[in-house]
PDB file of C-alpha atoms in Angstrom:
ATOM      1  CA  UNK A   1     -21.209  23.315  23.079  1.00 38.00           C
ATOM      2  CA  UNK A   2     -18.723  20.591  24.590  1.00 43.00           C
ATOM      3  CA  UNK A   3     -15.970  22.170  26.540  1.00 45.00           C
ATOM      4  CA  UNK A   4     -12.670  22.712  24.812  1.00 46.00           C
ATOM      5  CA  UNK A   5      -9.979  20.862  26.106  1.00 48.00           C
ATOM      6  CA  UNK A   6      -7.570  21.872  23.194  1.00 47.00           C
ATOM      7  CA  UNK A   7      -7.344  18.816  21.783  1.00 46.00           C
ATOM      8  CA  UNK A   8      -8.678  19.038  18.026  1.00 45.00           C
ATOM      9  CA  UNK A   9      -8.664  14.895  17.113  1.00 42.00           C
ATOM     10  CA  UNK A  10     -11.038  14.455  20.020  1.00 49.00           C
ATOM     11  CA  UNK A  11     -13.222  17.785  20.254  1.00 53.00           C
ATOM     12  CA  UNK A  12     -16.953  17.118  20.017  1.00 50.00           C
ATOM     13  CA  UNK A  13     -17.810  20.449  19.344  1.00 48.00           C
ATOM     14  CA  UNK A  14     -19.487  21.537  16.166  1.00 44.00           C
ATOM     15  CA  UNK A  15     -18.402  24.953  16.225  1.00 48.00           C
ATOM     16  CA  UNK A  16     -14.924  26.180  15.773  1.00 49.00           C
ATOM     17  CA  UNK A  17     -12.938  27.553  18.236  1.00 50.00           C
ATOM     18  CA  UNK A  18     -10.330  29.846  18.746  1.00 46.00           C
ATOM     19  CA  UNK A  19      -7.938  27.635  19.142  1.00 41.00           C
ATOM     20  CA  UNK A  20      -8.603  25.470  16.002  1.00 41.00           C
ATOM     21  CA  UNK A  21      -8.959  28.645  13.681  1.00 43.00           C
ATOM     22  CA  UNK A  22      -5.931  30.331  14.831  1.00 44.00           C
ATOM     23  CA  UNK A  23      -3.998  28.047  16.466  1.00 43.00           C
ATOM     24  CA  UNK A  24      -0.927  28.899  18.596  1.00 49.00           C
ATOM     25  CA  UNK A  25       2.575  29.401  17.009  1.00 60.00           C
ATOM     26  CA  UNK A  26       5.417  26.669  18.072  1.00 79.00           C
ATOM     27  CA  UNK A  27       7.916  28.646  15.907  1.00 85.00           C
ATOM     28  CA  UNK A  28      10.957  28.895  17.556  1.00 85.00           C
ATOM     29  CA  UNK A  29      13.655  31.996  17.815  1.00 91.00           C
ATOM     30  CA  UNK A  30      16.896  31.197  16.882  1.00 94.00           C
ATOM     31  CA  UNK A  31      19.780  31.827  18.538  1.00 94.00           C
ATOM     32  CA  UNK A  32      20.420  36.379  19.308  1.00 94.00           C
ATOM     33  CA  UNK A  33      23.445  35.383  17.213  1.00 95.00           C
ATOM     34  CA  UNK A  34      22.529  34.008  13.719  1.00 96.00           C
ATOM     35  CA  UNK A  35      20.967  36.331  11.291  1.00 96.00           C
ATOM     36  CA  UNK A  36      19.674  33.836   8.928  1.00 97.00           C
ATOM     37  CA  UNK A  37      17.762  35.090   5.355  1.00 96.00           C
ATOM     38  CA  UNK A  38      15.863  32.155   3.555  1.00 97.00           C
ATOM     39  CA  UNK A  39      14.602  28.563   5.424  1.00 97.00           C
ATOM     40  CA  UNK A  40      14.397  26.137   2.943  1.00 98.00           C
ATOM     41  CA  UNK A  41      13.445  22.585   3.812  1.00 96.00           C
ATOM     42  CA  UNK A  42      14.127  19.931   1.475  1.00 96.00           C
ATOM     43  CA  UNK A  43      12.160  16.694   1.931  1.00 94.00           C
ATOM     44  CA  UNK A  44      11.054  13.267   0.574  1.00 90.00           C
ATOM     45  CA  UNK A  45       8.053  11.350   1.443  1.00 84.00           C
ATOM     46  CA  UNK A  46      10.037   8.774   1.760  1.00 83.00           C
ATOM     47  CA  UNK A  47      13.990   7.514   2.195  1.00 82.00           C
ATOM     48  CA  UNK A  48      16.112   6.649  -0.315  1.00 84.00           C
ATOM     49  CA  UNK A  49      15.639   9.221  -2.855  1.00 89.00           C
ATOM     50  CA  UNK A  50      18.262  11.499  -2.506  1.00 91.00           C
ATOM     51  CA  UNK A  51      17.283  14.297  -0.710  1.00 93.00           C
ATOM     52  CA  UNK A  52      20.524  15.100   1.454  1.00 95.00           C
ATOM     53  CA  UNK A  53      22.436  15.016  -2.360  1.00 96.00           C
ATOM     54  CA  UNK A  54      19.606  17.397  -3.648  1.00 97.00           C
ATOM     55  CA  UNK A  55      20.229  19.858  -0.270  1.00 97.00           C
ATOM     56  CA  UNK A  56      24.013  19.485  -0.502  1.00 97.00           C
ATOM     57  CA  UNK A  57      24.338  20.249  -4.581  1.00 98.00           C
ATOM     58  CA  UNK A  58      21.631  23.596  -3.497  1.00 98.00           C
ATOM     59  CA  UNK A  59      24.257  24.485  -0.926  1.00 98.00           C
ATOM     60  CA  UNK A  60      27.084  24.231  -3.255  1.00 98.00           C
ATOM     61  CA  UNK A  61      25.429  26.025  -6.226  1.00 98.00           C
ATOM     62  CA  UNK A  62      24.222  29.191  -3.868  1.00 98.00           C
ATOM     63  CA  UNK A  63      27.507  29.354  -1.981  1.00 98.00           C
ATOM     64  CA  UNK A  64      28.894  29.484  -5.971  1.00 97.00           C
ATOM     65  CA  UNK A  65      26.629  32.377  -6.546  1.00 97.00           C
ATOM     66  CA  UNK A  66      28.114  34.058  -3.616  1.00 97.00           C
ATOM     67  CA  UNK A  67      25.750  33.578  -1.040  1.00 97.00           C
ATOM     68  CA  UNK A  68      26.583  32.635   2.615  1.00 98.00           C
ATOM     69  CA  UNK A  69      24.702  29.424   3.380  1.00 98.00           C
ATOM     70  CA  UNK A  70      24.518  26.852   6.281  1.00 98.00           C
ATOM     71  CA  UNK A  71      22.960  23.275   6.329  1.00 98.00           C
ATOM     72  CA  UNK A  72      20.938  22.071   9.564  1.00 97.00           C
ATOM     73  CA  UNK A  73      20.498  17.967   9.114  1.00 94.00           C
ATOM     74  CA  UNK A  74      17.509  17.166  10.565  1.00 91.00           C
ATOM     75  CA  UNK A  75      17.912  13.666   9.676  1.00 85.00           C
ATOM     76  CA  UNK A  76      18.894  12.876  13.457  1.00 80.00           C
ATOM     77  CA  UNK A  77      19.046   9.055  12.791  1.00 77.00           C
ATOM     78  CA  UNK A  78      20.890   9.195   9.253  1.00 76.00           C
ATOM     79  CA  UNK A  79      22.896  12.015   8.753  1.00 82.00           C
ATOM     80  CA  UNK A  80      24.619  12.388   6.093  1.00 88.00           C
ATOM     81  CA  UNK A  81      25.727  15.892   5.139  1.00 94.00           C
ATOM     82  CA  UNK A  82      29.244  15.739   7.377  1.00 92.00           C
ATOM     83  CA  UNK A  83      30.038  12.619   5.142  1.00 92.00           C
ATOM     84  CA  UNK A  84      29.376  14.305   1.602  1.00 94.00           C
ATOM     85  CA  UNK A  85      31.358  17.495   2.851  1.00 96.00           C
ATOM     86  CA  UNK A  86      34.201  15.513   4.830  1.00 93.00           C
ATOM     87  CA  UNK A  87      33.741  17.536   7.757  1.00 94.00           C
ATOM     88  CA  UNK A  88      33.960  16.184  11.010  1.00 90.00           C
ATOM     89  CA  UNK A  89      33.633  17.366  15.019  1.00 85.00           C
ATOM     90  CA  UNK A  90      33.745  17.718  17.488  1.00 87.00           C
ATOM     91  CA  UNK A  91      31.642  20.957  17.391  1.00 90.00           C
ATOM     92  CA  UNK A  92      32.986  23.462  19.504  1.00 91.00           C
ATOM     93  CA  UNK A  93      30.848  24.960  22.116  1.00 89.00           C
ATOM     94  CA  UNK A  94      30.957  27.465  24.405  1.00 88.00           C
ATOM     95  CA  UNK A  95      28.992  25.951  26.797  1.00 84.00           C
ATOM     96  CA  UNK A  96      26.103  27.351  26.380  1.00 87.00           C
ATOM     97  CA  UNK A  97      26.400  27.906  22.239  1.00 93.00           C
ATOM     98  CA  UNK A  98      27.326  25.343  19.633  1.00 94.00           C
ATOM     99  CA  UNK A  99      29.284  26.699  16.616  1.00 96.00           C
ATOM    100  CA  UNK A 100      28.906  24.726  12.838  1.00 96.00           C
ATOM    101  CA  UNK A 101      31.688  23.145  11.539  1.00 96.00           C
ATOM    102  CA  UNK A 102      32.466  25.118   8.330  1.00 97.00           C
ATOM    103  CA  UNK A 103      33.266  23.147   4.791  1.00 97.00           C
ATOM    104  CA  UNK A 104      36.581  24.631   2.612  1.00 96.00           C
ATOM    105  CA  UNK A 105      34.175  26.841   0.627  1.00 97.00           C
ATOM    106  CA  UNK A 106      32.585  28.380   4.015  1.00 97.00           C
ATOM    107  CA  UNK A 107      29.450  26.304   3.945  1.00 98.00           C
ATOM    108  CA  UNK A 108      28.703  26.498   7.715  1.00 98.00           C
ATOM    109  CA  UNK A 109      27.113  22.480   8.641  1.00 97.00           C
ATOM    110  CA  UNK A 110      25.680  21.511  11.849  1.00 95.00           C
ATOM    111  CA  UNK A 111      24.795  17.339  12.408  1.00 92.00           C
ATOM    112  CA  UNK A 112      24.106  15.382  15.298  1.00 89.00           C
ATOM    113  CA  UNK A 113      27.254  12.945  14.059  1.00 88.00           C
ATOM    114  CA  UNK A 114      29.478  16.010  14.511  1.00 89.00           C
ATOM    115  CA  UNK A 115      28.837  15.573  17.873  1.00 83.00           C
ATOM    116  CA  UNK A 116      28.936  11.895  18.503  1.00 77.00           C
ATOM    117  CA  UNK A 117      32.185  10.808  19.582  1.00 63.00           C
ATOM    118  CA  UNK A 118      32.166   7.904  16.769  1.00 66.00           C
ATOM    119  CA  UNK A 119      30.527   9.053  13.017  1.00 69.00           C
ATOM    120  CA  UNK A 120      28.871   5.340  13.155  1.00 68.00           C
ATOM    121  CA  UNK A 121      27.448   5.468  16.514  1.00 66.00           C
ATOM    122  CA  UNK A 122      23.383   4.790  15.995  1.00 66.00           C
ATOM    123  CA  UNK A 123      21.350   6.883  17.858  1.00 68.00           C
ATOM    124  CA  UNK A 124      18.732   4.809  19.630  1.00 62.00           C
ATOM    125  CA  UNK A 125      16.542   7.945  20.605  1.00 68.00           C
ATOM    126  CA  UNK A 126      12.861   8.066  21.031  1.00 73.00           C
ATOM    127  CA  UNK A 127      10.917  10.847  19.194  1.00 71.00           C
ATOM    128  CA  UNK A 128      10.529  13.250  21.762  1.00 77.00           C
ATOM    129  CA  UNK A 129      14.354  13.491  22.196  1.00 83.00           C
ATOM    130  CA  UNK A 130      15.088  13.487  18.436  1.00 80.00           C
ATOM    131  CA  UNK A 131      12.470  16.341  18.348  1.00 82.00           C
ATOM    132  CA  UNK A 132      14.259  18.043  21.265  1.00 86.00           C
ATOM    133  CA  UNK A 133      18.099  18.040  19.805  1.00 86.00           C
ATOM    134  CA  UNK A 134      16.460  19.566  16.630  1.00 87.00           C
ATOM    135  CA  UNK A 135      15.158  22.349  18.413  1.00 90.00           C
ATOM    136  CA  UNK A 136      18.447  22.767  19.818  1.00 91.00           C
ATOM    137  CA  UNK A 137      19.720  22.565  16.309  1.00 92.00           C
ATOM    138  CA  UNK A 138      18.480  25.898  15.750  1.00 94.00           C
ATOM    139  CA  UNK A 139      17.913  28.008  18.964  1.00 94.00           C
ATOM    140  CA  UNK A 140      21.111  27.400  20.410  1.00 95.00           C
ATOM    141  CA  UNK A 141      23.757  27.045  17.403  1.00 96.00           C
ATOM    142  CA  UNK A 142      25.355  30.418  16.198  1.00 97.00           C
ATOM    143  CA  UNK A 143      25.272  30.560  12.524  1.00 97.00           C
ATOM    144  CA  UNK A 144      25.951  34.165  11.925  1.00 96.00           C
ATOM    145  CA  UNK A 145      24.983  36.068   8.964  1.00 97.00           C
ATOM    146  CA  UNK A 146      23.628  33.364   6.368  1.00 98.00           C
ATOM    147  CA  UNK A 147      21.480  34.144   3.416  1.00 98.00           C
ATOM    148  CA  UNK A 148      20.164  30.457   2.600  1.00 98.00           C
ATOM    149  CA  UNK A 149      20.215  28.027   5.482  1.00 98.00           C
ATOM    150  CA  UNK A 150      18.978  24.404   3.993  1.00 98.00           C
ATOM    151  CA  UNK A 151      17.535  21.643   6.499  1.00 97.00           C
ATOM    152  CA  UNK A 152      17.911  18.610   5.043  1.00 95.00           C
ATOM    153  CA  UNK A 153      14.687  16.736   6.272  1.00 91.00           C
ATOM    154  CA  UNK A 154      14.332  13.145   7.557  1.00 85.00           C
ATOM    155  CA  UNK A 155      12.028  11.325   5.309  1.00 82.00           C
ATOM    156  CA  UNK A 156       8.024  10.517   5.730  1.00 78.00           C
ATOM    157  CA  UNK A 157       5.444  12.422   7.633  1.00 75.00           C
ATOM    158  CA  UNK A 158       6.398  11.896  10.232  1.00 77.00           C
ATOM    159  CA  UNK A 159       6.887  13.167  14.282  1.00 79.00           C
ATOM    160  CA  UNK A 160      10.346  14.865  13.099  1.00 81.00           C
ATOM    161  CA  UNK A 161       9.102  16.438  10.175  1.00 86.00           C
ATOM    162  CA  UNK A 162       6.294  17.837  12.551  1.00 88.00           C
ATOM    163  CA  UNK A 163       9.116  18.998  14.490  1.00 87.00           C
ATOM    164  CA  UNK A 164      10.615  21.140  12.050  1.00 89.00           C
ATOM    165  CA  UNK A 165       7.202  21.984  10.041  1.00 91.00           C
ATOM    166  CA  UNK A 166       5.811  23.354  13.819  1.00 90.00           C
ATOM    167  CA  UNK A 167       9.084  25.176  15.359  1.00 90.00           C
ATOM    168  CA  UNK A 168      11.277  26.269  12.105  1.00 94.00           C
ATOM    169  CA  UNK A 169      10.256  29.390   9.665  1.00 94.00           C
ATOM    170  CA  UNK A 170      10.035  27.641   6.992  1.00 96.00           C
ATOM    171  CA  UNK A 171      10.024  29.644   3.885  1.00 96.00           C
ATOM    172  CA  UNK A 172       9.329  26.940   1.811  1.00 97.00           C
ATOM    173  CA  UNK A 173      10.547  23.322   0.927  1.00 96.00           C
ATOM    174  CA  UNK A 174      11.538  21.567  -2.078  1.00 97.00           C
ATOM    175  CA  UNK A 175      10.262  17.877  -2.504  1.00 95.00           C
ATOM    176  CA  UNK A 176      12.712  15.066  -3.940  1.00 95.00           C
ATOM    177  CA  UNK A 177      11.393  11.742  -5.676  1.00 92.00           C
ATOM    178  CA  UNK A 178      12.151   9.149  -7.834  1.00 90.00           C
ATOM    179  CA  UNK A 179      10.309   8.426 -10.676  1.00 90.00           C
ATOM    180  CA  UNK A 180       8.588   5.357  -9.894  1.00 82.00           C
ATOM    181  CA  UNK A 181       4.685   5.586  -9.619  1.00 63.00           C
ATOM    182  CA  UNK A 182       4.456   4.567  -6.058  1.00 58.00           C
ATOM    183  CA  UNK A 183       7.079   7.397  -5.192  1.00 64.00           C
ATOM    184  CA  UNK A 184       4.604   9.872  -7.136  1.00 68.00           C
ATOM    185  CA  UNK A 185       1.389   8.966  -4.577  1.00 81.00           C
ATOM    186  CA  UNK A 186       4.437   9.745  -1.675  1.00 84.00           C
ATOM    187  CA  UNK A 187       5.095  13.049  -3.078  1.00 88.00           C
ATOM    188  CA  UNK A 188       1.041  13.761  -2.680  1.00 89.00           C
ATOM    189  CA  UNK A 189       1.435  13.237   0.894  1.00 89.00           C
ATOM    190  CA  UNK A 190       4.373  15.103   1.055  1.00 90.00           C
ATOM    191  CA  UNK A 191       2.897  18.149  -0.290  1.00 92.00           C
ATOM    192  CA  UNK A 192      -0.258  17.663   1.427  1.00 91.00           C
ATOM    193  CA  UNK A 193       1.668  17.926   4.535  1.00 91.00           C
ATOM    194  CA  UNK A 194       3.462  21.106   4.006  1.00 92.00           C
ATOM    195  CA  UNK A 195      -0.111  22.798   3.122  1.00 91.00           C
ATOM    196  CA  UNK A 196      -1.829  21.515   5.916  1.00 91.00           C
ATOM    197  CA  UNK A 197       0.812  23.515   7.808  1.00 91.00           C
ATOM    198  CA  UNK A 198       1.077  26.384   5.523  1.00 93.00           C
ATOM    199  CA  UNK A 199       4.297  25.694   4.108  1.00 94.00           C
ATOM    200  CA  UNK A 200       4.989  26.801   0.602  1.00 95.00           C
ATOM    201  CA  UNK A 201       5.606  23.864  -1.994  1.00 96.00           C
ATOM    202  CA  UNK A 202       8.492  25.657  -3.956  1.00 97.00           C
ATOM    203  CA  UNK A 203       9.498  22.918  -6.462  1.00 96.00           C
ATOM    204  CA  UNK A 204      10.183  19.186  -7.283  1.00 96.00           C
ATOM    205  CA  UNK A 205      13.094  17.594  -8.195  1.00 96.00           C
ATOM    206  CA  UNK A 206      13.004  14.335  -9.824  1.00 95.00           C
ATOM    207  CA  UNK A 207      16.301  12.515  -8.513  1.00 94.00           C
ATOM    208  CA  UNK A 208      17.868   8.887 -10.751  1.00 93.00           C
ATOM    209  CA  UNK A 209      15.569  10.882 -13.114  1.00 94.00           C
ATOM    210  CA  UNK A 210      17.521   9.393 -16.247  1.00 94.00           C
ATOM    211  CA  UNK A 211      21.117   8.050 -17.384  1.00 94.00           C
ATOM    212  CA  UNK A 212      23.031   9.617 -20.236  1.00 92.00           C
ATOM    213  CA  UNK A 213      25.099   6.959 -21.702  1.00 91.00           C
ATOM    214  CA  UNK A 214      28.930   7.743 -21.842  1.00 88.00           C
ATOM    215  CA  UNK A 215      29.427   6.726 -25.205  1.00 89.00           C
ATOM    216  CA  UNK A 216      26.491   7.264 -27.582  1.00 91.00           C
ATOM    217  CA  UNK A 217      25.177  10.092 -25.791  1.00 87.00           C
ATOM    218  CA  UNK A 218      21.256   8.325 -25.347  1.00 93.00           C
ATOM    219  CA  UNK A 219      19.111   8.803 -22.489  1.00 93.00           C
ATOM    220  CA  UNK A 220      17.656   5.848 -20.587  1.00 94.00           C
ATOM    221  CA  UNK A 221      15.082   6.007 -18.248  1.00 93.00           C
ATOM    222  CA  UNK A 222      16.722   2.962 -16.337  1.00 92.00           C
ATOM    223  CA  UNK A 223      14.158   3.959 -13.266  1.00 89.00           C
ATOM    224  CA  UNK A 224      11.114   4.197 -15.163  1.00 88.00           C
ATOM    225  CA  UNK A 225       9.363   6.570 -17.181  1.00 89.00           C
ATOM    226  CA  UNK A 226       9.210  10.415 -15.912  1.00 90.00           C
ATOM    227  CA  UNK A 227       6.401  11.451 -14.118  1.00 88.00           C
ATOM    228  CA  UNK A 228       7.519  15.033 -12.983  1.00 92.00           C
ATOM    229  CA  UNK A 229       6.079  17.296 -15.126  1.00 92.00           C
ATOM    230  CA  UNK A 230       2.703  15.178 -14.322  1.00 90.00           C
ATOM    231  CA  UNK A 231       3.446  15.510 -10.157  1.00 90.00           C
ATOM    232  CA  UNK A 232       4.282  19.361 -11.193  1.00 92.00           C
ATOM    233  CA  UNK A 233       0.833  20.102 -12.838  1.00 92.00           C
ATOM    234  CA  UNK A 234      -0.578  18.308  -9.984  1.00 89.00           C
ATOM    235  CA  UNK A 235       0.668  20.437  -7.505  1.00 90.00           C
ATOM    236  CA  UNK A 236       0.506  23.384  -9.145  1.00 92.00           C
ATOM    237  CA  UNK A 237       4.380  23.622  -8.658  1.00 94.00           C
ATOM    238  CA  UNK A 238       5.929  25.961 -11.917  1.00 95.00           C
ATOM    239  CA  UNK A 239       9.703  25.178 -10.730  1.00 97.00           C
ATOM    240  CA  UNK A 240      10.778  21.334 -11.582  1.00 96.00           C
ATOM    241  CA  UNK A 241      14.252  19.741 -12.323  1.00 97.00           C
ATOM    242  CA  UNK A 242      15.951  16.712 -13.266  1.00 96.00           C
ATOM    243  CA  UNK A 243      18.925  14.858 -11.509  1.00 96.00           C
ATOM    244  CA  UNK A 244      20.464  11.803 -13.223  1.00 95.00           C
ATOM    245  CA  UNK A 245      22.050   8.699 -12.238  1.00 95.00           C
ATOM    246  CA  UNK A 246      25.548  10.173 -12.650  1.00 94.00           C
ATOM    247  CA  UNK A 247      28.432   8.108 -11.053  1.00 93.00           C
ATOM    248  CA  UNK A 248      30.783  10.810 -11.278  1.00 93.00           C
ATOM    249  CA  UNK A 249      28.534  12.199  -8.644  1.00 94.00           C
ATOM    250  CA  UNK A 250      28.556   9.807  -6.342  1.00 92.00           C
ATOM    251  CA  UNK A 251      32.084   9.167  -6.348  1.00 95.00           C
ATOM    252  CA  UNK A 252      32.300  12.723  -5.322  1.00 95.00           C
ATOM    253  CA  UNK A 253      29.566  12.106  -2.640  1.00 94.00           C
ATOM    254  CA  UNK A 254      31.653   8.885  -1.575  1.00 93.00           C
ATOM    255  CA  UNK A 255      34.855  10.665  -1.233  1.00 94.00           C
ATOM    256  CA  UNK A 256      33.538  14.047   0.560  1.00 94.00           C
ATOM    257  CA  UNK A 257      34.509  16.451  -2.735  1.00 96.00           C
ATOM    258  CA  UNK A 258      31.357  17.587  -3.836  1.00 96.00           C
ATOM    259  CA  UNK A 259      32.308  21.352  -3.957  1.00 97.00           C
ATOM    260  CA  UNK A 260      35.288  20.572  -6.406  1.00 96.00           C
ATOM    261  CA  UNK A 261      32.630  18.918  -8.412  1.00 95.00           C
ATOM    262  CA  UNK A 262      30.809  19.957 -11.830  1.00 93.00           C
ATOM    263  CA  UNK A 263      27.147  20.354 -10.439  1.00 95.00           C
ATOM    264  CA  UNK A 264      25.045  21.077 -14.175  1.00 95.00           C
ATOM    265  CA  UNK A 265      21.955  20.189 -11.850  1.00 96.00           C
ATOM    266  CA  UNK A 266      19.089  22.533 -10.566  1.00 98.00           C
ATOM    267  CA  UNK A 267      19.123  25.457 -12.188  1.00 97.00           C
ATOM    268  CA  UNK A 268      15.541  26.160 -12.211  1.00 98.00           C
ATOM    269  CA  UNK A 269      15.880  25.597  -8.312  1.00 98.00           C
ATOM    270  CA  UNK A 270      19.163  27.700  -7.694  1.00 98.00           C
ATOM    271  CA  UNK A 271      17.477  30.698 -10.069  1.00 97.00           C
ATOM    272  CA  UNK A 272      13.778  30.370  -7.936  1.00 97.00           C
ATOM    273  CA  UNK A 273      15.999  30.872  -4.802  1.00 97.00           C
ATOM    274  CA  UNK A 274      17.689  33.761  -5.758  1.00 96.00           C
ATOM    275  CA  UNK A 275      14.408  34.957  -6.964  1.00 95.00           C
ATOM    276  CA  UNK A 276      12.767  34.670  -3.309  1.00 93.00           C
ATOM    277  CA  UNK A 277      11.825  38.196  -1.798  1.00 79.00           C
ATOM    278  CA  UNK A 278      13.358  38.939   1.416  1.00 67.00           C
TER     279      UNK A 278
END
């Protein structure tokens, strides 16, 4: 038997070891402070798709409900959230404790462009130091009591996904797409990555999913034909909704008022949620 040298890619062995079978936990305490419920991650195989809308109308909708809720934004190199909730930083610190910045319904938001001293300042950071501020995302920011906290994922399958898969407790994650077909193959990956890590699939939202004409009322399926209760029945994913290309969103997105918004989106989502055991 070739001697382990923890390093699965590369292990000659033919037997499995310890170490393969059960491997070691990266999961991550928060901070003594928070006292957080559900982890939800919501995620796209790839960008463009509108996952930070998707997390920001879940955070609306559960903080309607009457749940407390908090958004991390794990998209270190595009965030997005402060924008769509017109917060901004800095965010105060104790020194050793960062503290969210809190919307005007109480949804409690925590970015890495609340702390840059300029919201269009890129951040030109290698992986291992992306990976390193989300950590610090959540073991060192004091979020209090929340029932739902939402990370809004970068896209792909990438190193910062990893990140998050391998130090968060995820409860579960909701995958975003488009309906074109090559989005559909991205969403296989997607969900093939969350397994491979033993992360529940919860549900798929199909985002630009169709537009409802203002005047006659028709539907057009300007993005192509839906594919998600196909990619549902794939997965084996029961929970499924629609978002469509609805400008009245957007301008809401655009102008940071999304909680004074009508949100008729994701019910099946916002009713699975409240359905999760604790």
């Amino acid at each position: 038997m070739a001697e382990c040298d923890h390093d699965c890619a590369q292990c000659q062995s033919a037997e499995g070891c310890g170490e393969r079978e059960n491997p070691a936990s990266f999961k991550k305490p928060c901070h003594p402070e928070s006292h957080i419920g559900k982890v939800i991650g919501v995620v796209s195989g790839k960008g463009g798709v509108g996952k930070s809308l998707v997390t920001s109308i879940l955070a609306v909708r559960m903080r309607r409900a009457g749940k407390k809720v908090a958004i991390l934004d794990a998209d270190i190199t595009g965030p997005s959230i402060p924008k769509t909730f017109h917060v901004t930083g800095p965010v105060r610190s104790d020194g050793d404790s960062f503290y969210p910045v809190e919307t005007k319904t109480g949804i409690k938001v925590m970015s890495l462009n609340l702390l840059l001293p300029h919201e269009t300042d890129p951040v030109v950071w290698r992986g291992p130091v992306i990976a390193g501020a989300l950590q610090q995302f959540w073991t060192d920011v004091i979020y209090g009591d929340v029932d739902y906290l939402f990370v809004d994922m970068p896209p792909g399958t990438g190193d910062v996904p990893l990140t998050v898969y391998q130090s968060l407790p995820l409860d579960g994650i909701l995958i975003v797409a488009s309906p074109q077909e090559l989005v559909g193959m991205i969403v296989e990956k997607a969900a093939n990555m969350a397994r491979m890590m033993r992360i529940p699939v919860l549900g798929l939202v199909e985002n630009y999913s169709y537009f409802q004409c203002p005047d006659c009322g028709n539907r057009h399926e300007i993005f192509g034909k839906s594919r998600l209760d196909e990619a549902a029945a794939a997965q084996g994913v029961a929970c499924k909704d629609r978002v469509p290309v609805d400008p009245s969103l957007a301008a809401a997105v655009d102008a940071g008022t999304l909680e004074d918004a009508s949100l008729p989106y994701l019910d099946n989502a916002v009713t699975m949620l409240q359905a999760l055991k604790n």
